């Protein structure tokens, strides 16, 4: 039995299939790359949105500061203090 022609035909079939799947099919390699970039952008947007939700005050509230919100924000988020006071920061582990 001569297996060489069968191996050649099988190899050509696999090569044609791979070329088709990588470049010509609907889910080709370019589409996967495009979707990966879009997925990274969406992950970044999710992280930014979660960060905005976690912040107590919006930029508009801090800009139109009438009740000392800017000072309160600086004390809470940035751990700032007045010159004559001590601030203790408790870190939970």
CSV table of N, CA and C in Angstrom, one decimal:
chain,number,residue,atom,x,y,z
A,1,UNK,N,0.8,-1.2,0.0
A,1,UNK,CA,0.0,0.0,0.0
A,1,UNK,C,0.9,1.2,0.0
A,2,UNK,N,0.5,2.2,-0.8
A,2,UNK,CA,1.3,3.4,-1.0
A,2,UNK,C,0.5,4.5,-0.3
A,3,UNK,N,1.0,5.0,0.8
A,3,UNK,CA,0.4,6.1,1.6
A,3,UNK,C,0.8,7.5,1.2
A,4,UNK,N,1.8,7.6,0.4
A,4,UNK,CA,2.3,8.9,0.1
A,4,UNK,C,1.3,9.8,-0.6
A,5,UNK,N,0.5,9.4,-1.6
A,5,UNK,CA,-0.5,10.2,-2.2
A,5,UNK,C,-1.6,10.6,-1.2
A,6,UNK,N,-2.0,9.7,-0.3
A,6,UNK,CA,-3.0,10.0,0.7
A,6,UNK,C,-2.5,11.1,1.7
A,7,UNK,N,-1.2,11.0,2.1
A,7,UNK,CA,-0.7,12.0,2.9
A,7,UNK,C,-0.6,13.4,2.2
A,8,UNK,N,-0.3,13.4,1.0
A,8,UNK,CA,-0.2,14.7,0.2
A,8,UNK,C,-1.6,15.3,0.1
A,9,UNK,N,-2.6,14.5,-0.2
A,9,UNK,CA,-3.9,15.0,-0.3
A,9,UNK,C,-4.4,15.5,1.0
A,10,UNK,N,-4.1,14.8,2.1
A,10,UNK,CA,-4.5,15.2,3.4
A,10,UNK,C,-3.9,16.5,3.8
A,11,UNK,N,-2.6,16.6,3.5
A,11,UNK,CA,-1.8,17.8,3.8
A,11,UNK,C,-2.4,19.0,3.1
A,12,UNK,N,-2.7,18.9,1.8
A,12,UNK,CA,-3.2,20.0,1.0
A,12,UNK,C,-4.6,20.4,1.5
A,13,UNK,N,-5.4,19.4,1.9
A,13,UNK,CA,-6.7,19.7,2.4
A,13,UNK,C,-6.7,20.4,3.7
A,14,UNK,N,-5.8,20.0,4.6
A,14,UNK,CA,-5.6,20.8,5.9
A,14,UNK,C,-5.1,22.2,5.6
A,15,UNK,N,-4.1,22.3,4.7
A,15,UNK,CA,-3.6,23.7,4.4
A,15,UNK,C,-4.7,24.6,3.9
A,16,UNK,N,-5.5,24.1,2.9
A,16,UNK,CA,-6.5,24.9,2.3
A,16,UNK,C,-7.6,25.3,3.4
A,17,UNK,N,-7.9,24.3,4.3
A,17,UNK,CA,-8.8,24.6,5.4
A,17,UNK,C,-8.3,25.7,6.3
A,18,UNK,N,-7.0,25.6,6.7
A,18,UNK,CA,-6.4,26.6,7.6
A,18,UNK,C,-6.4,28.0,6.9
A,19,UNK,N,-6.0,28.0,5.6
A,19,UNK,CA,-6.0,29.3,4.9
A,19,UNK,C,-7.4,29.9,4.9
A,20,UNK,N,-8.4,29.1,4.6
A,20,UNK,CA,-9.8,29.6,4.5
A,20,UNK,C,-10.2,30.1,5.9
A,21,UNK,N,-9.9,29.4,7.0
A,21,UNK,CA,-10.4,29.8,8.3
A,21,UNK,C,-9.7,31.0,8.8
A,22,UNK,N,-8.4,31.2,8.5
A,22,UNK,CA,-7.6,32.3,9.0
A,22,UNK,C,-7.9,33.6,8.2
A,23,UNK,N,-8.2,33.5,6.9
A,23,UNK,CA,-8.3,34.7,6.1
A,23,UNK,C,-9.6,35.0,5.4
A,24,UNK,N,-10.4,33.9,5.1
A,24,UNK,CA,-11.5,34.2,4.3
A,24,UNK,C,-12.9,33.9,5.0
A,25,UNK,N,-12.9,33.3,6.1
A,25,UNK,CA,-14.1,33.0,6.8
A,25,UNK,C,-14.7,34.2,7.5
A,26,UNK,N,-15.9,34.1,8.0
A,26,UNK,CA,-16.5,35.2,8.7
A,26,UNK,C,-15.8,35.6,10.0
A,27,UNK,N,-15.2,34.6,10.6
A,27,UNK,CA,-14.5,34.7,11.9
A,27,UNK,C,-13.0,34.6,11.7
A,28,UNK,N,-12.5,35.4,10.8
A,28,UNK,CA,-11.1,35.3,10.4
A,28,UNK,C,-10.2,36.0,11.5
A,29,UNK,N,-8.9,36.0,11.3
A,29,UNK,CA,-8.0,36.5,12.3
A,29,UNK,C,-8.1,38.0,12.4
A,30,UNK,N,-8.4,38.7,11.4
A,30,UNK,CA,-8.6,40.2,11.5
A,30,UNK,C,-9.8,40.6,12.3
A,31,UNK,N,-10.8,39.8,12.2
A,31,UNK,CA,-12.1,40.0,13.0
A,31,UNK,C,-11.8,39.8,14.5
A,32,UNK,N,-11.0,38.7,14.8
A,32,UNK,CA,-10.6,38.5,16.2
A,32,UNK,C,-9.8,39.6,16.7
A,33,UNK,N,-8.8,40.1,16.0
A,33,UNK,CA,-8.0,41.2,16.4
A,33,UNK,C,-8.9,42.4,16.7
A,34,UNK,N,-9.8,42.7,15.8
A,34,UNK,CA,-10.7,43.9,16.0
A,34,UNK,C,-11.6,43.7,17.2
A,35,UNK,N,-12.1,42.5,17.4
A,35,UNK,CA,-12.9,42.3,18.6
A,35,UNK,C,-12.1,42.4,19.9
A,36,UNK,N,-10.8,41.9,19.9
A,36,UNK,CA,-10.0,42.0,21.1
A,36,UNK,C,-9.7,43.5,21.4
A,37,UNK,N,-9.5,44.3,20.4
A,37,UNK,CA,-9.3,45.8,20.7
A,37,UNK,C,-10.6,46.4,21.3
A,38,UNK,N,-11.7,46.0,20.7
A,38,UNK,CA,-13.0,46.6,21.2
A,38,UNK,C,-13.2,46.1,22.6
A,39,UNK,N,-12.9,44.9,22.9
A,39,UNK,CA,-13.1,44.3,24.2
A,39,UNK,C,-12.2,45.1,25.3
A,40,UNK,N,-11.0,45.4,24.9
A,40,UNK,CA,-10.1,46.1,25.8
A,40,UNK,C,-10.7,47.5,26.1
A,41,UNK,N,-11.2,48.2,25.0
A,41,UNK,CA,-11.8,49.5,25.2
A,41,UNK,C,-13.0,49.4,26.1
A,42,UNK,N,-13.8,48.4,25.9
A,42,UNK,CA,-15.0,48.3,26.8
A,42,UNK,C,-14.6,48.0,28.2
A,43,UNK,N,-13.5,47.2,28.4
A,43,UNK,CA,-13.1,46.9,29.8
A,43,UNK,C,-12.6,48.2,30.5
A,44,UNK,N,-11.9,49.1,29.7
A,44,UNK,CA,-11.4,50.4,30.2
A,44,UNK,C,-12.6,51.3,30.6
A,45,UNK,N,-13.6,51.2,29.7
A,45,UNK,CA,-14.8,52.0,30.0
A,45,UNK,C,-15.5,51.5,31.3
A,46,UNK,N,-15.6,50.2,31.4
A,46,UNK,CA,-16.2,49.7,32.7
A,46,UNK,C,-15.4,50.1,33.9
A,47,UNK,N,-14.1,50.1,33.8
A,47,UNK,CA,-13.3,50.5,34.9
A,47,UNK,C,-13.5,52.0,35.3
A,48,UNK,N,-13.5,52.8,34.2
A,48,UNK,CA,-13.8,54.3,34.4
A,48,UNK,C,-15.1,54.5,35.1
A,49,UNK,N,-16.1,53.8,34.6
A,49,UNK,CA,-17.5,54.0,35.1
A,49,UNK,C,-17.6,53.5,36.6
A,50,UNK,N,-16.9,52.4,36.9
A,50,UNK,CA,-16.9,52.0,38.3
A,50,UNK,C,-16.2,53.0,39.2
A,51,UNK,N,-15.1,53.6,38.7
A,51,UNK,CA,-14.4,54.6,39.4
A,51,UNK,C,-15.3,55.8,39.7
A,52,UNK,N,-16.1,56.2,38.6
A,52,UNK,CA,-16.9,57.4,38.8
A,52,UNK,C,-18.1,57.1,39.8
A,53,UNK,N,-18.6,55.8,39.8
A,53,UNK,CA,-19.6,55.5,40.7
A,53,UNK,C,-19.1,55.5,42.1
A,54,UNK,N,-17.9,55.0,42.3
A,54,UNK,CA,-17.3,55.0,43.7
A,54,UNK,C,-17.0,56.4,44.2
A,55,UNK,N,-16.8,57.3,43.4
A,55,UNK,CA,-16.5,58.7,43.9
A,55,UNK,C,-17.8,59.3,44.4
A,56,UNK,N,-17.7,59.9,45.5
A,56,UNK,CA,-18.9,60.5,46.2
A,56,UNK,C,-19.5,61.7,45.4
A,57,UNK,N,-18.6,62.5,44.9
A,57,UNK,CA,-19.0,63.8,44.4
A,57,UNK,C,-18.7,63.8,42.9
A,58,UNK,N,-19.5,64.5,42.1
A,58,UNK,CA,-19.2,64.7,40.7
A,58,UNK,C,-18.4,66.0,40.5
A,59,UNK,N,-17.9,66.1,39.4
A,59,UNK,CA,-17.1,67.3,39.1
A,59,UNK,C,-17.9,68.6,39.2
A,60,UNK,N,-19.2,68.5,38.8
A,60,UNK,CA,-20.0,69.7,38.8
A,60,UNK,C,-20.3,70.1,40.3
A,61,UNK,N,-20.5,69.1,41.2
A,61,UNK,CA,-20.7,69.4,42.6
A,61,UNK,C,-19.5,70.0,43.2
A,62,UNK,N,-18.3,69.6,42.8
A,62,UNK,CA,-17.1,70.2,43.4
A,62,UNK,C,-16.8,71.5,42.8
A,63,UNK,N,-17.2,71.7,41.6
A,63,UNK,CA,-16.9,73.0,40.9
A,63,UNK,C,-17.9,74.1,41.5
A,64,UNK,N,-19.1,73.8,41.8
A,64,UNK,CA,-20.0,74.7,42.4
A,64,UNK,C,-20.1,74.5,43.9
A,65,UNK,N,-18.9,74.5,44.5
A,65,UNK,CA,-18.8,74.2,45.9
A,65,UNK,C,-19.5,75.3,46.8
A,66,UNK,N,-20.5,74.9,47.5
A,66,UNK,CA,-21.2,75.9,48.4
A,66,UNK,C,-21.2,75.4,49.8
A,67,UNK,N,-21.0,74.1,50.0
A,67,UNK,CA,-21.1,73.6,51.4
A,67,UNK,C,-19.8,72.9,51.8
A,68,UNK,N,-18.7,73.4,51.3
A,68,UNK,CA,-17.4,72.8,51.7
A,68,UNK,C,-17.1,71.4,51.1
A,69,UNK,N,-17.8,71.0,50.0
A,69,UNK,CA,-17.6,69.7,49.5
A,69,UNK,C,-16.2,69.5,49.0
A,70,UNK,N,-15.6,70.5,48.4
A,70,UNK,CA,-14.3,70.4,47.9
A,70,UNK,C,-13.3,70.1,49.0
A,71,UNK,N,-13.4,70.8,50.1
A,71,UNK,CA,-12.6,70.5,51.3
A,71,UNK,C,-12.8,69.1,51.8
A,72,UNK,N,-14.1,68.7,51.9
A,72,UNK,CA,-14.4,67.4,52.4
A,72,UNK,C,-13.9,66.3,51.5
A,73,UNK,N,-14.0,66.5,50.2
A,73,UNK,CA,-13.4,65.5,49.2
A,73,UNK,C,-11.9,65.4,49.4
A,74,UNK,N,-11.2,66.6,49.5
A,74,UNK,CA,-9.8,66.5,49.6
A,74,UNK,C,-9.4,65.8,50.9
A,75,UNK,N,-10.1,66.0,52.0
A,75,UNK,CA,-9.8,65.3,53.2
A,75,UNK,C,-10.1,63.8,53.1
A,76,UNK,N,-11.2,63.4,52.5
A,76,UNK,CA,-11.5,62.0,52.4
A,76,UNK,C,-10.6,61.2,51.4
A,77,UNK,N,-10.5,61.8,50.2
A,77,UNK,CA,-9.9,61.0,49.1
A,77,UNK,C,-8.3,61.2,49.1
A,78,UNK,N,-7.9,62.4,49.4
A,78,UNK,CA,-6.5,62.7,49.3
A,78,UNK,C,-5.7,62.8,50.6
A,79,UNK,N,-6.5,62.5,51.7
A,79,UNK,CA,-5.9,62.5,53.1
A,79,UNK,C,-5.2,63.8,53.4
A,80,UNK,N,-5.8,64.9,53.0
A,80,UNK,CA,-5.2,66.2,53.3
A,80,UNK,C,-5.6,66.7,54.7
A,81,UNK,N,-4.9,67.6,55.2
A,81,UNK,CA,-5.2,68.1,56.6
A,81,UNK,C,-4.9,69.6,56.7
A,82,UNK,N,-5.4,70.2,57.7
A,82,UNK,CA,-5.1,71.6,58.1
A,82,UNK,C,-3.8,71.6,58.8
A,83,UNK,N,-3.1,72.7,58.8
A,83,UNK,CA,-1.8,72.8,59.5
A,83,UNK,C,-1.8,72.4,61.0
A,84,UNK,N,-2.8,72.7,61.7
A,84,UNK,CA,-2.8,72.5,63.1
A,84,UNK,C,-3.6,71.2,63.5
A,85,UNK,N,-3.7,70.2,62.7
A,85,UNK,CA,-4.5,69.0,63.1
A,85,UNK,C,-3.7,67.8,62.7
A,86,UNK,N,-4.0,66.7,63.3
A,86,UNK,CA,-3.5,65.4,63.0
A,86,UNK,C,-4.5,64.5,62.4
A,87,UNK,N,-4.2,63.7,61.4
A,87,UNK,CA,-5.1,62.9,60.7
A,87,UNK,C,-4.6,61.4,60.8
A,88,UNK,N,-5.4,60.5,61.3
A,88,UNK,CA,-5.0,59.1,61.4
A,88,UNK,C,-5.8,58.4,60.3
A,89,UNK,N,-5.0,57.6,59.5
A,89,UNK,CA,-5.6,56.8,58.4
A,89,UNK,C,-5.6,55.4,58.8
A,90,UNK,N,-6.8,54.8,58.9
A,90,UNK,CA,-6.9,53.4,59.2
A,90,UNK,C,-7.0,52.5,58.0
A,91,UNK,N,-6.0,51.6,57.8
A,91,UNK,CA,-6.0,50.7,56.7
A,91,UNK,C,-6.4,49.3,57.1
A,92,UNK,N,-7.4,48.9,56.5
A,92,UNK,CA,-7.9,47.5,56.8
A,92,UNK,C,-7.3,46.5,55.8
A,93,UNK,N,-6.8,45.4,56.4
A,93,UNK,CA,-6.2,44.3,55.6
A,93,UNK,C,-7.0,43.1,55.5
